[in-house]
Amino acid sequence: MKNVKINLRDEFPMLHKDVYLTSYVPDNFPEYSAGKKRRTLLLIPGGAYCFVSDREGEVVALRFAGYDINVFLLTYNVGPYPELGYPFFEGFAAIAY
């Protein structure tokens, strides 16, 4: 499994703070799945913009990866913002990436 933590702010400098996208991508094996294409899921855990739920994060990502689905887990920023739109911008950046 390829497990990489990507800082989306490196790709999208207009983001207010660091935003992380963690990949859970099953490996392709030359014996039976070379070049295989998989479905992909962007996982954005809940928390009502007050926190990012751990029980809706890595545990769920690993479960979907077990079903041979690529998963990208977004760890977005929470807390008091001048504008409430920042988590949405971070989600859109994850989709664009």
CSV table of N, CA and C in Angstrom, one decimal:
chain,number,residue,atom,x,y,z
A,1,MET,N,0.8,-1.2,0.0
A,1,MET,CA,0.0,0.0,0.0
A,1,MET,C,0.9,1.2,0.0
A,2,LYS,N,0.5,2.2,-0.8
A,2,LYS,CA,1.2,3.5,-0.9
A,2,LYS,C,0.5,4.4,0.1
A,3,ASN,N,1.2,4.8,1.1
A,3,ASN,CA,0.7,5.7,2.1
A,3,ASN,C,1.6,7.0,2.2
A,4,VAL,N,1.1,8.0,1.6
A,4,VAL,CA,1.8,9.3,1.4
A,4,VAL,C,1.0,10.4,2.0
A,5,LYS,N,1.7,11.3,2.8
A,5,LYS,CA,1.0,12.5,3.3
A,5,LYS,C,1.4,13.7,2.4
A,6,ILE,N,0.4,14.3,1.8
A,6,ILE,CA,0.6,15.4,0.9
A,6,ILE,C,0.1,16.7,1.5
A,7,ASN,N,1.0,17.8,1.5
A,7,ASN,CA,0.5,19.1,2.0
A,7,ASN,C,0.0,19.8,0.8
A,8,LEU,N,-1.3,20.0,0.8
A,8,LEU,CA,-2.0,20.7,-0.4
A,8,LEU,C,-1.5,22.1,-0.5
A,9,ARG,N,-1.0,22.7,0.5
A,9,ARG,CA,-0.6,24.1,0.4
A,9,ARG,C,0.6,24.3,-0.5
A,10,ASP,N,1.4,23.2,-0.6
A,10,ASP,CA,2.5,23.2,-1.6
A,10,ASP,C,2.0,23.4,-3.0
A,11,GLU,N,0.9,22.8,-3.3
A,11,GLU,CA,0.3,22.9,-4.7
A,11,GLU,C,-0.6,24.1,-4.8
A,12,PHE,N,-1.2,24.5,-3.8
A,12,PHE,CA,-2.2,25.6,-3.8
A,12,PHE,C,-1.8,26.6,-2.7
A,13,PRO,N,-0.9,27.5,-3.0
A,13,PRO,CA,-0.4,28.4,-2.0
A,13,PRO,C,-1.4,29.4,-1.5
A,14,MET,N,-2.6,29.5,-2.2
A,14,MET,CA,-3.6,30.4,-1.7
A,14,MET,C,-4.4,29.9,-0.5
A,15,LEU,N,-4.1,28.7,-0.1
A,15,LEU,CA,-4.8,28.1,1.1
A,15,LEU,C,-4.3,28.8,2.3
A,16,HIS,N,-5.2,29.0,3.2
A,16,HIS,CA,-5.0,29.8,4.5
A,16,HIS,C,-3.9,29.2,5.4
A,17,LYS,N,-4.0,27.8,5.5
A,17,LYS,CA,-3.1,27.1,6.4
A,17,LYS,C,-2.7,25.8,5.7
A,18,ASP,N,-1.8,25.0,6.4
A,18,ASP,CA,-1.5,23.7,5.8
A,18,ASP,C,-2.7,22.8,5.9
A,19,VAL,N,-2.9,22.0,4.8
A,19,VAL,CA,-4.0,21.1,4.7
A,19,VAL,C,-3.3,19.8,4.2
A,20,TYR,N,-3.7,18.7,4.8
A,20,TYR,CA,-3.0,17.4,4.5
A,20,TYR,C,-4.0,16.4,3.8
A,21,LEU,N,-3.5,15.8,2.8
A,21,LEU,CA,-4.2,14.7,2.1
A,21,LEU,C,-3.4,13.5,2.2
A,22,THR,N,-3.9,12.5,2.9
A,22,THR,CA,-3.1,11.2,3.1
A,22,THR,C,-3.7,10.1,2.1
A,23,SER,N,-2.8,9.5,1.4
A,23,SER,CA,-3.2,8.5,0.4
A,23,SER,C,-3.2,7.1,1.1
A,24,TYR,N,-4.2,6.3,0.7
A,24,TYR,CA,-4.2,4.9,1.1
A,24,TYR,C,-4.5,4.2,-0.3
A,25,VAL,N,-3.4,3.8,-1.0
A,25,VAL,CA,-3.6,3.3,-2.3
A,25,VAL,C,-3.0,1.9,-2.4
A,26,PRO,N,-3.8,0.9,-2.7
A,26,PRO,CA,-3.3,-0.5,-2.7
A,26,PRO,C,-2.3,-0.6,-3.9
A,27,ASP,N,-1.3,-1.5,-3.7
A,27,ASP,CA,-0.3,-1.7,-4.7
A,27,ASP,C,-0.8,-2.5,-5.8
A,28,ASN,N,-0.2,-2.3,-7.0
A,28,ASN,CA,-0.5,-3.2,-8.1
A,28,ASN,C,0.7,-4.2,-8.1
A,29,PHE,N,0.3,-5.5,-8.3
A,29,PHE,CA,1.3,-6.5,-8.4
A,29,PHE,C,1.5,-7.0,-9.8
A,30,PRO,N,2.7,-7.2,-10.2
A,30,PRO,CA,3.0,-7.6,-11.6
A,30,PRO,C,2.3,-8.9,-12.0
A,31,GLU,N,2.2,-9.8,-11.0
A,31,GLU,CA,1.7,-11.1,-11.3
A,31,GLU,C,0.2,-11.1,-11.7
A,32,TYR,N,-0.6,-10.2,-11.2
A,32,TYR,CA,-2.0,-10.3,-11.6
A,32,TYR,C,-2.7,-8.9,-11.7
A,33,SER,N,-2.1,-7.8,-11.3
A,33,SER,CA,-2.8,-6.6,-11.4
A,33,SER,C,-2.0,-5.4,-12.0
A,34,ALA,N,-1.0,-5.7,-12.8
A,34,ALA,CA,-0.2,-4.6,-13.4
A,34,ALA,C,-1.1,-3.7,-14.2
A,35,GLY,N,-1.0,-2.4,-13.9
A,35,GLY,CA,-1.7,-1.4,-14.6
A,35,GLY,C,-3.2,-1.3,-14.3
A,36,LYS,N,-3.6,-2.0,-13.2
A,36,LYS,CA,-5.0,-2.0,-12.9
A,36,LYS,C,-5.5,-0.6,-12.5
A,37,LYS,N,-6.7,-0.3,-12.9
A,37,LYS,CA,-7.3,1.0,-12.5
A,37,LYS,C,-8.4,0.7,-11.4
A,38,ARG,N,-8.4,1.6,-10.4
A,38,ARG,CA,-9.3,1.4,-9.3
A,38,ARG,C,-10.2,2.6,-9.1
A,39,ARG,N,-11.3,2.4,-8.5
A,39,ARG,CA,-12.2,3.5,-8.0
A,39,ARG,C,-11.4,4.3,-7.0
A,40,THR,N,-11.7,5.6,-6.9
A,40,THR,CA,-11.1,6.4,-5.9
A,40,THR,C,-12.1,7.2,-5.1
A,41,LEU,N,-11.8,7.3,-3.8
A,41,LEU,CA,-12.7,8.0,-2.9
A,41,LEU,C,-12.0,9.1,-2.1
A,42,LEU,N,-12.6,10.2,-2.1
A,42,LEU,CA,-12.1,11.3,-1.2
A,42,LEU,C,-12.9,11.3,0.1
A,43,LEU,N,-12.2,11.0,1.1
A,43,LEU,CA,-12.8,10.9,2.5
A,43,LEU,C,-12.6,12.1,3.3
A,44,ILE,N,-13.7,12.8,3.6
A,44,ILE,CA,-13.6,14.0,4.4
A,44,ILE,C,-14.4,13.7,5.7
A,45,PRO,N,-13.7,13.4,6.8
A,45,PRO,CA,-14.3,13.1,8.1
A,45,PRO,C,-15.1,14.2,8.6
A,46,GLY,N,-16.2,13.9,9.4
A,46,GLY,CA,-17.0,14.9,10.0
A,46,GLY,C,-16.4,15.5,11.2
A,47,GLY,N,-17.2,16.4,11.9
A,47,GLY,CA,-16.8,17.0,13.1
A,47,GLY,C,-17.4,18.4,13.3
A,48,ALA,N,-18.4,18.7,12.4
A,48,ALA,CA,-19.1,20.0,12.6
A,48,ALA,C,-18.2,21.2,12.6
A,49,TYR,N,-17.1,21.1,11.8
A,49,TYR,CA,-16.1,22.2,11.8
A,49,TYR,C,-15.5,22.6,13.1
A,50,CYS,N,-15.7,21.7,14.1
A,50,CYS,CA,-15.1,21.9,15.4
A,50,CYS,C,-13.9,21.0,15.6
A,51,PHE,N,-13.9,19.9,15.0
A,51,PHE,CA,-12.8,18.9,15.0
A,51,PHE,C,-12.9,18.0,13.8
A,52,VAL,N,-11.8,17.3,13.6
A,52,VAL,CA,-11.8,16.3,12.5
A,52,VAL,C,-11.9,14.9,13.2
A,53,SER,N,-13.0,14.2,13.0
A,53,SER,CA,-13.2,12.9,13.7
A,53,SER,C,-12.2,11.8,13.3
A,54,ASP,N,-11.6,11.3,14.4
A,54,ASP,CA,-10.7,10.2,14.2
A,54,ASP,C,-11.4,8.9,13.8
A,55,ARG,N,-12.6,8.7,14.3
A,55,ARG,CA,-13.3,7.4,14.0
A,55,ARG,C,-13.9,7.4,12.6
A,56,GLU,N,-13.9,8.6,12.0
A,56,GLU,CA,-14.3,8.6,10.6
A,56,GLU,C,-13.2,8.8,9.6
A,57,GLY,N,-11.9,8.7,10.1
A,57,GLY,CA,-10.8,8.9,9.3
A,57,GLY,C,-10.0,7.7,8.8
A,58,GLU,N,-8.9,7.4,9.4
A,58,GLU,CA,-8.0,6.3,9.0
A,58,GLU,C,-8.7,5.0,9.0
A,59,VAL,N,-9.5,4.7,10.0
A,59,VAL,CA,-10.2,3.5,10.2
A,59,VAL,C,-11.1,3.2,9.0
A,60,VAL,N,-11.8,4.2,8.5
A,60,VAL,CA,-12.7,4.1,7.4
A,60,VAL,C,-11.9,4.0,6.1
A,61,ALA,N,-10.8,4.7,6.0
A,61,ALA,CA,-9.9,4.7,4.8
A,61,ALA,C,-9.3,3.3,4.6
A,62,LEU,N,-8.9,2.7,5.7
A,62,LEU,CA,-8.3,1.3,5.6
A,62,LEU,C,-9.3,0.3,5.2
A,63,ARG,N,-10.6,0.5,5.7
A,63,ARG,CA,-11.6,-0.4,5.3
A,63,ARG,C,-11.9,-0.4,3.8
A,64,PHE,N,-12.0,0.8,3.3
A,64,PHE,CA,-12.2,0.9,1.8
A,64,PHE,C,-11.0,0.4,1.0
A,65,ALA,N,-9.8,0.7,1.5
A,65,ALA,CA,-8.6,0.2,0.8
A,65,ALA,C,-8.6,-1.3,0.8
A,66,GLY,N,-9.2,-1.9,1.8
A,66,GLY,CA,-9.3,-3.4,1.9
A,66,GLY,C,-10.3,-3.9,0.8
A,67,TYR,N,-11.1,-3.1,0.3
A,67,TYR,CA,-12.0,-3.4,-0.8
A,67,TYR,C,-11.5,-3.0,-2.1
A,68,ASP,N,-10.1,-2.8,-2.2
A,68,ASP,CA,-9.4,-2.5,-3.4
A,68,ASP,C,-9.9,-1.1,-4.0
A,69,ILE,N,-10.1,-0.1,-3.1
A,69,ILE,CA,-10.5,1.2,-3.6
A,69,ILE,C,-9.4,2.2,-3.1
A,70,ASN,N,-8.9,3.1,-4.0
A,70,ASN,CA,-8.0,4.1,-3.6
A,70,ASN,C,-8.7,5.1,-2.7
A,71,VAL,N,-8.1,5.5,-1.6
A,71,VAL,CA,-8.7,6.5,-0.7
A,71,VAL,C,-7.7,7.6,-0.4
A,72,PHE,N,-8.2,8.8,-0.4
A,72,PHE,CA,-7.5,10.0,-0.1
A,72,PHE,C,-8.2,10.7,1.1
A,73,LEU,N,-7.6,10.7,2.2
A,73,LEU,CA,-8.1,11.3,3.5
A,73,LEU,C,-7.7,12.7,3.7
A,74,LEU,N,-8.7,13.6,3.7
A,74,LEU,CA,-8.5,15.0,3.9
A,74,LEU,C,-8.5,15.4,5.4
A,75,THR,N,-7.4,16.0,5.9
A,75,THR,CA,-7.4,16.6,7.2
A,75,THR,C,-7.5,18.1,7.0
A,76,TYR,N,-8.7,18.6,7.2
A,76,TYR,CA,-8.9,20.0,7.0
A,76,TYR,C,-8.8,20.8,8.3
A,77,ASN,N,-8.7,22.1,8.2
A,77,ASN,CA,-8.6,23.0,9.3
A,77,ASN,C,-9.9,23.3,9.9
A,78,VAL,N,-9.9,23.4,11.2
A,78,VAL,CA,-11.2,23.7,12.0
A,78,VAL,C,-10.9,24.8,13.0
A,79,GLY,N,-11.9,25.4,13.5
A,79,GLY,CA,-11.7,26.4,14.5
A,79,GLY,C,-12.3,27.7,14.0
A,80,PRO,N,-12.0,28.8,14.8
A,80,PRO,CA,-12.6,30.1,14.4
A,80,PRO,C,-11.9,30.7,13.2
A,81,TYR,N,-12.7,31.0,12.2
A,81,TYR,CA,-12.2,31.6,11.0
A,81,TYR,C,-12.9,33.0,10.8
A,82,PRO,N,-12.2,33.9,10.1
A,82,PRO,CA,-12.9,35.1,9.7
A,82,PRO,C,-14.0,34.8,8.7
A,83,GLU,N,-13.9,33.8,7.9
A,83,GLU,CA,-14.9,33.3,7.0
A,83,GLU,C,-15.0,31.8,7.1
A,84,LEU,N,-16.3,31.3,7.1
A,84,LEU,CA,-16.5,29.9,7.3
A,84,LEU,C,-16.2,29.1,6.1
A,85,GLY,N,-15.8,29.7,5.0
A,85,GLY,CA,-15.6,29.0,3.8
A,85,GLY,C,-14.3,28.2,3.6
A,86,TYR,N,-13.4,28.4,4.6
A,86,TYR,CA,-12.1,27.8,4.4
A,86,TYR,C,-12.1,26.2,4.2
A,87,PRO,N,-12.9,25.5,5.1
A,87,PRO,CA,-12.9,24.1,4.9
A,87,PRO,C,-13.4,23.7,3.5
A,88,PHE,N,-14.3,24.5,2.9
A,88,PHE,CA,-14.8,24.2,1.6
A,88,PHE,C,-13.7,24.4,0.5
A,89,PHE,N,-12.9,25.4,0.7
A,89,PHE,CA,-11.8,25.7,-0.2
A,89,PHE,C,-10.8,24.5,-0.1
A,90,GLU,N,-10.6,24.1,1.1
A,90,GLU,CA,-9.6,23.0,1.3
A,90,GLU,C,-10.1,21.7,0.6
A,91,GLY,N,-11.4,21.5,0.7
A,91,GLY,CA,-12.0,20.3,0.0
A,91,GLY,C,-11.9,20.4,-1.5
A,92,PHE,N,-12.2,21.6,-2.0
A,92,PHE,CA,-12.1,21.8,-3.5
A,92,PHE,C,-10.6,21.6,-3.9
A,93,ALA,N,-9.7,22.0,-3.1
A,93,ALA,CA,-8.3,21.8,-3.5
A,93,ALA,C,-7.9,20.4,-3.5
A,94,ALA,N,-8.5,19.6,-2.6
A,94,ALA,CA,-8.3,18.1,-2.6
A,94,ALA,C,-8.8,17.5,-3.9
A,95,ILE,N,-10.0,17.9,-4.3
A,95,ILE,CA,-10.6,17.4,-5.5
A,95,ILE,C,-9.8,17.8,-6.7
A,96,ALA,N,-9.3,19.0,-6.7
A,96,ALA,CA,-8.5,19.5,-7.9
A,96,ALA,C,-7.1,18.7,-7.9
A,97,TYR,N,-6.6,18.4,-6.8
A,97,TYR,CA,-5.3,17.7,-6.7
A,97,TYR,C,-5.5,16.3,-7.3
